[in-house]
Coordinates of C-alpha atoms and ligand atoms in Angstrom, one line a residue:
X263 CA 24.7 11.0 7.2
X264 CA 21.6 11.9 9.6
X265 CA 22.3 10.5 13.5
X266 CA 19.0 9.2 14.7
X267 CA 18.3 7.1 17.5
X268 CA 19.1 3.4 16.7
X269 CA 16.3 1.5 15.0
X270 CA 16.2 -2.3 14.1
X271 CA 13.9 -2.8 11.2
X272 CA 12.7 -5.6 9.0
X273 CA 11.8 -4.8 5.6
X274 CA 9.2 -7.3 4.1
X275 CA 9.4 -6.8 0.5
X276 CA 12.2 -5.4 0.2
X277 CA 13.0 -6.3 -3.5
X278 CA 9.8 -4.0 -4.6
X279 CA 9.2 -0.7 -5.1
X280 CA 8.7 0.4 -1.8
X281 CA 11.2 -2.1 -0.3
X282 CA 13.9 -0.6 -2.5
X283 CA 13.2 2.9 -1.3
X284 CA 12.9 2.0 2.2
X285 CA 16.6 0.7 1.6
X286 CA 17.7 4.5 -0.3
X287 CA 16.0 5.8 3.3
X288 CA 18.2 3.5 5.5
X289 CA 21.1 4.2 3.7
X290 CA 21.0 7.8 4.2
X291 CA 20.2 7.6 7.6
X292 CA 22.6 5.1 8.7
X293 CA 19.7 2.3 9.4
X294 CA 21.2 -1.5 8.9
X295 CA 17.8 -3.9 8.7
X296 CA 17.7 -7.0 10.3
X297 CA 15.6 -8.6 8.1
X298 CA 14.9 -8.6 4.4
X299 CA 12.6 -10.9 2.2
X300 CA 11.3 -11.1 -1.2
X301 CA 8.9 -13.2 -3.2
X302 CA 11.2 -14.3 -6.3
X303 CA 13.9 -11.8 -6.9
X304 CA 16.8 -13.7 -5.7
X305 CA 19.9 -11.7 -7.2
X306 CA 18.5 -8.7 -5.7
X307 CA 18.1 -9.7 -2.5
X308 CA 21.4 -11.4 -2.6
X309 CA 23.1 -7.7 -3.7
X310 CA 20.5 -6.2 -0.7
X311 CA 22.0 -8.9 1.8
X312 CA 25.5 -8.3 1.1
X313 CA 25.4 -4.5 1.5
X314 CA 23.5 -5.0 4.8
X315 CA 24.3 -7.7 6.0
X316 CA 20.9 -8.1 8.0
X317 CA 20.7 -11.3 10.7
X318 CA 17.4 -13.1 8.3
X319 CA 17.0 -12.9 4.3
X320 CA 14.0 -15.0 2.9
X321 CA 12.9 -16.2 0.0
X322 CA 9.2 -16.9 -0.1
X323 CA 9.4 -19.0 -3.7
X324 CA 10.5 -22.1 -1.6
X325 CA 12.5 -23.5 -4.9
X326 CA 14.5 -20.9 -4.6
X327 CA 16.0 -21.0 -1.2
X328 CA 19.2 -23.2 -2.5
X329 CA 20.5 -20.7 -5.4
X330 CA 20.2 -18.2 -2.8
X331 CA 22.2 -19.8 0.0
X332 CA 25.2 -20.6 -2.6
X333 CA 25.0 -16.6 -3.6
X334 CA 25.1 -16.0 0.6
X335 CA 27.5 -19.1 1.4
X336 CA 30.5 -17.1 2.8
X337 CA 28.4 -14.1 4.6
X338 CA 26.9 -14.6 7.9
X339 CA 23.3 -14.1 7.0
X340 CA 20.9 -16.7 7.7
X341 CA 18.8 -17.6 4.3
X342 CA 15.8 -18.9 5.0
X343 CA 12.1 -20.0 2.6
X344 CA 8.3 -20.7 2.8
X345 CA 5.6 -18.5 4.7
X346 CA 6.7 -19.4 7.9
X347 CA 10.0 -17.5 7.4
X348 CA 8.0 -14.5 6.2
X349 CA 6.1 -14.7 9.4
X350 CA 9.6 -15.3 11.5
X351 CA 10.9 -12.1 9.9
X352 CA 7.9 -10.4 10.7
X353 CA 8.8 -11.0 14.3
X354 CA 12.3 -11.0 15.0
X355 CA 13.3 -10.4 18.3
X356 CA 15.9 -7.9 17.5
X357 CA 13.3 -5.9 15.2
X358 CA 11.0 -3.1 16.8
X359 CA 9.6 -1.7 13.5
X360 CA 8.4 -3.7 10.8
X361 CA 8.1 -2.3 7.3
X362 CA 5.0 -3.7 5.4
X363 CA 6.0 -3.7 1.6
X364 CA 4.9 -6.8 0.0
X365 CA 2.2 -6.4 -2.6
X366 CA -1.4 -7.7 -2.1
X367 CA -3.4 -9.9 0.2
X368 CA 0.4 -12.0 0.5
X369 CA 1.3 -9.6 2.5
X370 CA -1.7 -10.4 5.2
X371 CA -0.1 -13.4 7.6
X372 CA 3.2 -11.6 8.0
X373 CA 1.5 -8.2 8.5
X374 CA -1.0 -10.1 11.5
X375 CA 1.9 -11.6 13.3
X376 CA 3.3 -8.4 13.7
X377 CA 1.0 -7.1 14.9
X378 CA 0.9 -10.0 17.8
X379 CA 4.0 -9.9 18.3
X380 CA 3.7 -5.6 19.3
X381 CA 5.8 -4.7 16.2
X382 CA 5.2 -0.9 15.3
X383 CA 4.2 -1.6 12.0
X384 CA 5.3 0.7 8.9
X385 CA 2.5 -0.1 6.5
X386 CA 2.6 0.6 2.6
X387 CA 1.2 -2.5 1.8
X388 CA -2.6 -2.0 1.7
X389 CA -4.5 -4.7 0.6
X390 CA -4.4 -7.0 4.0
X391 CA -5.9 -3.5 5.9
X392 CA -8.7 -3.8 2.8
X393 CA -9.0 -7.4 3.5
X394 CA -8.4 -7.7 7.0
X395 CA -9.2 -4.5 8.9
X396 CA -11.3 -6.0 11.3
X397 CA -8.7 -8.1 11.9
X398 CA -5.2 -6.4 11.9
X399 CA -6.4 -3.3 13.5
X400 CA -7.9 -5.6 16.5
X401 CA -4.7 -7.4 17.0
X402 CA -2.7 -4.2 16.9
X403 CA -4.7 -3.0 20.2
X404 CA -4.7 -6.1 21.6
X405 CA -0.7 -6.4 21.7
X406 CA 0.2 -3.3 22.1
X407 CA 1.3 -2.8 18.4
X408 CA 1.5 0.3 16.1
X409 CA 0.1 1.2 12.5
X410 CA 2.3 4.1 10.9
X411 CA 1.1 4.7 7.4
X412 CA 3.3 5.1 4.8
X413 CA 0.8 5.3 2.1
X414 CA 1.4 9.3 0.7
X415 CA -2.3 10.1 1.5
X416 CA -2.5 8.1 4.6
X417 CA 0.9 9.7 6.1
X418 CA -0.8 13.4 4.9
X419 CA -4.0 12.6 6.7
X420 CA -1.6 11.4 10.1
X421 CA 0.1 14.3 10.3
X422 CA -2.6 16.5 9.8
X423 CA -4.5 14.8 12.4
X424 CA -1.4 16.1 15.2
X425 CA -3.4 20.0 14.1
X426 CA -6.3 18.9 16.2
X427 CA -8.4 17.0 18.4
X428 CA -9.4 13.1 17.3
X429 CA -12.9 14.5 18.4
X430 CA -12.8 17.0 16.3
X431 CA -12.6 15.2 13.2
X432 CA -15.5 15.7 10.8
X433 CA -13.8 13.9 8.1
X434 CA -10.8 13.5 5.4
X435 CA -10.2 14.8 1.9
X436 CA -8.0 11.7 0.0
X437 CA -6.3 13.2 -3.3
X438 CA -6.2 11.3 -6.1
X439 CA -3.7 11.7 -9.1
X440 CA -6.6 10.2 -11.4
X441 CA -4.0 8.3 -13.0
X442 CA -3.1 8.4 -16.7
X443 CA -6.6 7.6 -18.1
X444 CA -8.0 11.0 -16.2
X445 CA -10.7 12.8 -18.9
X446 CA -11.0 9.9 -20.9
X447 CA -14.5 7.9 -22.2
X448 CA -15.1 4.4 -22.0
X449 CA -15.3 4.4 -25.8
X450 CA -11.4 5.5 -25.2
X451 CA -10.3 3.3 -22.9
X452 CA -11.7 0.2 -24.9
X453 CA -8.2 -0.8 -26.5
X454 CA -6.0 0.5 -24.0
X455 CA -2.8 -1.7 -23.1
X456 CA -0.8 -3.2 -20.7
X457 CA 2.2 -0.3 -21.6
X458 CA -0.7 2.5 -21.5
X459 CA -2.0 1.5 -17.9
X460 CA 2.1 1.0 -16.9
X461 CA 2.5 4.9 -17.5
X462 CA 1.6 6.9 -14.9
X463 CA 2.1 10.7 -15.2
X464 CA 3.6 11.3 -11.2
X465 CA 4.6 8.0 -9.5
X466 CA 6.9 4.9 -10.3
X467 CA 5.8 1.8 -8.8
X468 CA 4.9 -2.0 -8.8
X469 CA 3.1 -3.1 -11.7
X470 CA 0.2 -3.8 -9.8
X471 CA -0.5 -0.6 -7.8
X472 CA 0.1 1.1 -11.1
X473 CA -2.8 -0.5 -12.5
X474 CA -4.8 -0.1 -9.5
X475 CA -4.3 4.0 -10.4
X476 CA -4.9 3.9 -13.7
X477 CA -8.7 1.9 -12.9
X478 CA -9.1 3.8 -9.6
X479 CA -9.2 0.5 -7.4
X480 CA -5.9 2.2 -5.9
X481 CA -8.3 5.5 -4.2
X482 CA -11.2 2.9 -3.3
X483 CA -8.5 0.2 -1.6
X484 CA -7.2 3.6 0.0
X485 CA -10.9 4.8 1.3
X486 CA -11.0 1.7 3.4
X487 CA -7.6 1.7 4.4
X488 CA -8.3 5.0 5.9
X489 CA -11.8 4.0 7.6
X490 CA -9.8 1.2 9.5
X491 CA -6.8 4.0 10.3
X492 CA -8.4 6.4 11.4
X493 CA -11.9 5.0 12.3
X494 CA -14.1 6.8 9.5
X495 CA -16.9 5.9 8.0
X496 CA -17.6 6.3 3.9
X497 CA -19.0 9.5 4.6
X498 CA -16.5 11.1 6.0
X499 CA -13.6 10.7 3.0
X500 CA -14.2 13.0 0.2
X501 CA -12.1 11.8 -2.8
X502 CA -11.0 14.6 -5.3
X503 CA -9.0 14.0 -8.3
X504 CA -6.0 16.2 -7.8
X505 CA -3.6 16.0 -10.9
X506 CA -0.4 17.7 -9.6
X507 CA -0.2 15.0 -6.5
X508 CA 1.6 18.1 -4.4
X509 CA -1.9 18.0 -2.1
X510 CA -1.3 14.8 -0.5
X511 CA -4.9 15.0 1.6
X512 CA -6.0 16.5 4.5
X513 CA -8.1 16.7 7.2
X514 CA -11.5 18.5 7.9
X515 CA -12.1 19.6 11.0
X516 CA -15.6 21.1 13.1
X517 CA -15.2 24.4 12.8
X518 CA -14.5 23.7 8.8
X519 CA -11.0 24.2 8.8
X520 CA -9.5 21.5 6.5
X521 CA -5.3 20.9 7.4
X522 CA -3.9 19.2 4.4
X523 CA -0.2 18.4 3.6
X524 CA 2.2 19.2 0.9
X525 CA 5.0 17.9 -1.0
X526 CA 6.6 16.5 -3.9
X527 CA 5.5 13.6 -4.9
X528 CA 8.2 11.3 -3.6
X529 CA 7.6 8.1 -1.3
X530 CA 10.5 8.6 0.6
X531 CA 9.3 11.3 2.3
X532 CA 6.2 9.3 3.9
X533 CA 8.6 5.8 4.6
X534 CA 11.0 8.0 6.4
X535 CA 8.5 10.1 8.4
X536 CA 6.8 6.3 9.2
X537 CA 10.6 5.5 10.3
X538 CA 11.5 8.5 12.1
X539 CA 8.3 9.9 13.9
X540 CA 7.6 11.9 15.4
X541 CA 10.9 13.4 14.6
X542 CA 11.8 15.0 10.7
X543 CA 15.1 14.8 8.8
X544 CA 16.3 16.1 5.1
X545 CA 15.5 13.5 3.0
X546 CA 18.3 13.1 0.9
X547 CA 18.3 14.5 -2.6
X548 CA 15.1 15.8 -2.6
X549 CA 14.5 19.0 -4.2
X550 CA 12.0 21.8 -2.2
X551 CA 8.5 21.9 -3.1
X552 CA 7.9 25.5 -4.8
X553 CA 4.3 26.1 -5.2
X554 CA 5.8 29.1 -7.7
X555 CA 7.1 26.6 -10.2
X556 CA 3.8 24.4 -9.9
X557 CA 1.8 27.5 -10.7
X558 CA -1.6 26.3 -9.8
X559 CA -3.3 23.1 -8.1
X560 CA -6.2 21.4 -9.7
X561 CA -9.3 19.8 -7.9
X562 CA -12.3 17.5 -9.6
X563 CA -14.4 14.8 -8.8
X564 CA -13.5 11.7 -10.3
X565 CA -16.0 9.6 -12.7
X566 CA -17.2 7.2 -11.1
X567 CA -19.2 5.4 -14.0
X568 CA -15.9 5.1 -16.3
X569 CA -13.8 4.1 -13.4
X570 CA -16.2 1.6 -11.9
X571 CA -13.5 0.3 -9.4
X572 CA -13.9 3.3 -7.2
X573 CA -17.6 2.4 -7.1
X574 CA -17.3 -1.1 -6.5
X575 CA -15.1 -0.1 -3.2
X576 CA -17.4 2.3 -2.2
X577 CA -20.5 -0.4 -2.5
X578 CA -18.1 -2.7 -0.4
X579 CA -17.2 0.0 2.3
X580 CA -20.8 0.3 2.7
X581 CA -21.8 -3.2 2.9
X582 CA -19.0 -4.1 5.2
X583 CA -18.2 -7.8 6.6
X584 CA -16.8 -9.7 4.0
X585 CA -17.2 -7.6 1.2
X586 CA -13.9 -5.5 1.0
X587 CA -12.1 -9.0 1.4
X588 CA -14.3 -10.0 -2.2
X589 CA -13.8 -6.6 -3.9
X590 CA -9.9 -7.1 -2.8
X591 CA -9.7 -10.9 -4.1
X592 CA -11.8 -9.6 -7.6
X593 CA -9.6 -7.0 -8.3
X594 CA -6.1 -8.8 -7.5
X595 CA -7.4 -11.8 -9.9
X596 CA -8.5 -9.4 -12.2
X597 CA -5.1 -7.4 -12.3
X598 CA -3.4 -10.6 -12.2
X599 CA -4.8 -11.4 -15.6
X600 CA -4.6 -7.7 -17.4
X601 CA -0.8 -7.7 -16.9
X602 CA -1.1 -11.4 -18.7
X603 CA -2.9 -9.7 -21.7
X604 CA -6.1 -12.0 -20.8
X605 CA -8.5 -9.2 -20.1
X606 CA -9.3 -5.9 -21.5
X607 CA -9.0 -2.7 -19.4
X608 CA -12.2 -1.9 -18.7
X609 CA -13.1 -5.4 -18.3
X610 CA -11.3 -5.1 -14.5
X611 CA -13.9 -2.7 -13.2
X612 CA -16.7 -4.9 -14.5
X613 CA -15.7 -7.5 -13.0
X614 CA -15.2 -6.3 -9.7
X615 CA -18.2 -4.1 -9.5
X616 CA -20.2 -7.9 -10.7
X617 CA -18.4 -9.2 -8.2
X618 CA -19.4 -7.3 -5.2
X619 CA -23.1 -7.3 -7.3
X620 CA -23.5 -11.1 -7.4
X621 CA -21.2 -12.4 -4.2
X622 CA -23.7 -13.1 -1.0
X623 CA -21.6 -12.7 1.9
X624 CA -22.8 -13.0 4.8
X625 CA -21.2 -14.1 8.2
X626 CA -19.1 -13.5 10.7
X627 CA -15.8 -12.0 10.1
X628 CA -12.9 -14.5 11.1
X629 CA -9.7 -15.2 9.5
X630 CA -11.2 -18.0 7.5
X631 CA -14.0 -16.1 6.1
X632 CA -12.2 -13.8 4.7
X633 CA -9.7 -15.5 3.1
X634 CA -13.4 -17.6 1.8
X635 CA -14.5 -14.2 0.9
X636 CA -11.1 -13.0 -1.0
X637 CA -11.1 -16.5 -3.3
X638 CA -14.7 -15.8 -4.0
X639 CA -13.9 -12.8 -5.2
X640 CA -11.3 -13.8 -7.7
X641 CA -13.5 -17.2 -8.7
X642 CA -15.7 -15.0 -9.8
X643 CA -12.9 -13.0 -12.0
X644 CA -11.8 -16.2 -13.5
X645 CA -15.6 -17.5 -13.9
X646 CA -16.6 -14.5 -15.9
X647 CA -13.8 -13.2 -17.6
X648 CA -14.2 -13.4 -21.5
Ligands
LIG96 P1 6.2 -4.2 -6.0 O1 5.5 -5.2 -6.9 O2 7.2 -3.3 -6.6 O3 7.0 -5.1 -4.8 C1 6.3 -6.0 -4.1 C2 7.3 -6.7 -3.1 O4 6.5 -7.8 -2.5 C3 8.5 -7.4 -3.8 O5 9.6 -7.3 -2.9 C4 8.1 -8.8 -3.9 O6 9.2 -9.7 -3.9 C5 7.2 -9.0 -2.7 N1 6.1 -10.1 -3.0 C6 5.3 -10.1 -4.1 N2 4.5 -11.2 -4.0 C7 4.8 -11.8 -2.8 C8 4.3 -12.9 -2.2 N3 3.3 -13.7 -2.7 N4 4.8 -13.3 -1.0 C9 5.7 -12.5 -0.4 N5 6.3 -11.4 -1.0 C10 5.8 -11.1 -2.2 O7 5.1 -3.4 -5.2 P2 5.2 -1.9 -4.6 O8 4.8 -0.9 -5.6 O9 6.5 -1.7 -3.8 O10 4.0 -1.9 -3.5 C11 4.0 -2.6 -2.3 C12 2.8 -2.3 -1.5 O11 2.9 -0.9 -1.1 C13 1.5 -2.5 -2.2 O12 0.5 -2.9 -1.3 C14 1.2 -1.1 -2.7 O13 -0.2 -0.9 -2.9 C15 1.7 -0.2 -1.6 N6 2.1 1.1 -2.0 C16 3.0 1.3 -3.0 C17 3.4 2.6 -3.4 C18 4.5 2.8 -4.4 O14 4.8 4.0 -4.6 N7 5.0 1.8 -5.0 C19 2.8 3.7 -2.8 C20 1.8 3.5 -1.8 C21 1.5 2.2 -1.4
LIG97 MG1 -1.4 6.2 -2.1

């Protein structure tokens, strides 16, 4: 086991994908969370909370706070329900770092009063920066907070950015795995399934972020996210289609120079760095990268007519406002209802390319309009969808 100097983190989400890996990464380095929550997944969090034994577990399904305190009944962890408790876990006292691992625009309130309450905030979970950025990124300098990415591409583009100058900056190159549909026409991808889209060829994650690959949405959600990180504008992110996923992106500086980052593709590596920056520890089990056995690295733009997400985010960058809250809210609808079987593929980029088409936006950017703007988007979804 790695010593490191002590952290107290709270792990929202920590039933999912990301949450669970977070938990392989404390494990190894000897980190005991204070706080752990999940949306539904009771036993889990029950099994999580007994190994940990962190101070706060919640349970955002409210009906399933009572099962939950029986399983926890002779522990001494407090078990608690509802979206306030996600917000109190989000804020614990005896928390500096706060990982961000919920999926979607959910994960939004508890990700803002973090960030008013000064949290360093470990960020995978994308959509409330897509949503939000305005927001979250203002509340972050306002309090004194911190964003550490722990998105692969995002963590790349942060530590290439320590090879330079912030002024320096011409721009970023975000790699994309192109997801298992890569190469393929829309005359291909008309009776693809649920099982086809759930197969990605380098990642294993949530069912939702997996789809978001295989339609692209995931590299347009990711092009804002970086515009609010690292204050870019569209122009600056060059998105390649890079099949290996070893490239993790990069940055270009002035003088042409373009810094990118390298390694396997494995999430702990970003969660730790996000955990242990500026510092660098083994990650456990991890085998070394050898470019030798990879042979050769592959670069190509990605098809932007197939994959219309990726265009529909771009359209939203560029209009701004409310828009990447309505592209956000199309596509979460829209996924919501390809993993129920209701909607065909190729139907999802349709839908939120019409979306940010038709929607008229306009406004000032508050809280409340964008949560307007996000239920626009997936009214639309449900309005349209065949
Ligand atoms: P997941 O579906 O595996 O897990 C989601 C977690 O959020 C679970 O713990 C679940 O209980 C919780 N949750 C779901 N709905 C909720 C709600 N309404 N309220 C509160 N909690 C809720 O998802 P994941 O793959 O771990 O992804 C999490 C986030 O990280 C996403 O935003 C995703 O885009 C991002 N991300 C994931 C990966 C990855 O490898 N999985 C990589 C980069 C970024
Ligand atoms: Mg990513």
């Amino acid at each position: 086991m790695t010593q490191l100097p002590e952290k107290h983190i709270a792990v929202l989400g920590s039933t999912g994908s990301i949450g669970r890996q977070t938990l392989e990464v404390c494990r190894s380095l000897g980190i005991r969370p204070v706080a752990l929550t999940a949306h539904s997944n009771t036993e889990l969090l029950a099994a999580q909370a007994r190994e940990f034994l962190p101070r706060l577990v919640v349970v955002t399904e409210e009906s399933l706070a009572s099962s939950l305190k029986i399983a926890l009944a002779d522990t001494p962890v407090e078990v608690a329900s509802g979206p306030q408790a996600l917000e109190e876990a989000a804020t614990l006292p005896d928390a500096d770092t706060v990982v961000g691992a919920i999926v979607g625009v959910a994960g939004l309130a508890p990700v803002l009063a973090a960030a008013k309450a000064g949290k360093t905030i470990a960020l995978a979970n994308k959509e409330p920066l897509v949503s939000a950025g305005a927001l979250v990124t203002a509340a972050v300098k306002e309090h004194g907070a911190r964003l550490l990415p722990v998105d692969s591409e995002h963590s790349a583009i942060f530590q290439c950015l320590h090879a330079g100058e912030t002024r320096d900056v011409a721009g970023v190159l975000l790699t994309a795995s192109g997801g298992p549909f890569f190469g393929k026409s829309r005359e291909e991808l008309a009776s693809v399934t649920v099982a086809d889209a759930l197969k990605h060829p380098n990642w294993v994650m949530g069912a939702k972020i997996t789809v978001d690959s295989a339609t692209l949405m995931n590299k347009g959600l990711e092009l804002i996210e970086a515009m609010w990180l690292f204050d870019l504008t569209p122009d600056q992110i060059e998105i390649v289609v890079h099949r290996q996923s070893i490239v993790h992106s990069g940055v270009v500086f002035a003088d042409g120079s373009l810094v990118a980052q390298m390694g396997l593709p494995d999430m702990r590596s970003a969660i730790q760095y996000a955990l242990t920056y500026p510092r660098r520890y083994p990650v456990e089990g991890m085998s070394k990268l050898s470019l030798t056995q990879i042979g050769s690295l592959s670069f190509a733009t990605p098809d932007r007519s197939t994959f219309a997400c990726l265009a529909a985010c771009e359209a939203a960058a560029r209009k701004g406002g409310l828009y990447p809250a309505a592209v956000n809210g199309a596509n979460e609808g829209a996924v919501a209802l390809f993993l129920e079987g209701k909607l065909p593929f190729l139907q999802i980029g349709e839908l939120v390319q019409g979306a940010v088409e038709a929607l008229r936006l306009p406004g000032e950017v508050t809280l409340a309009a964008l949560l307007e703007a996000d239920a626009a988007g997936r009214e639309y979804v449900r309005q349209f969808h065949k």
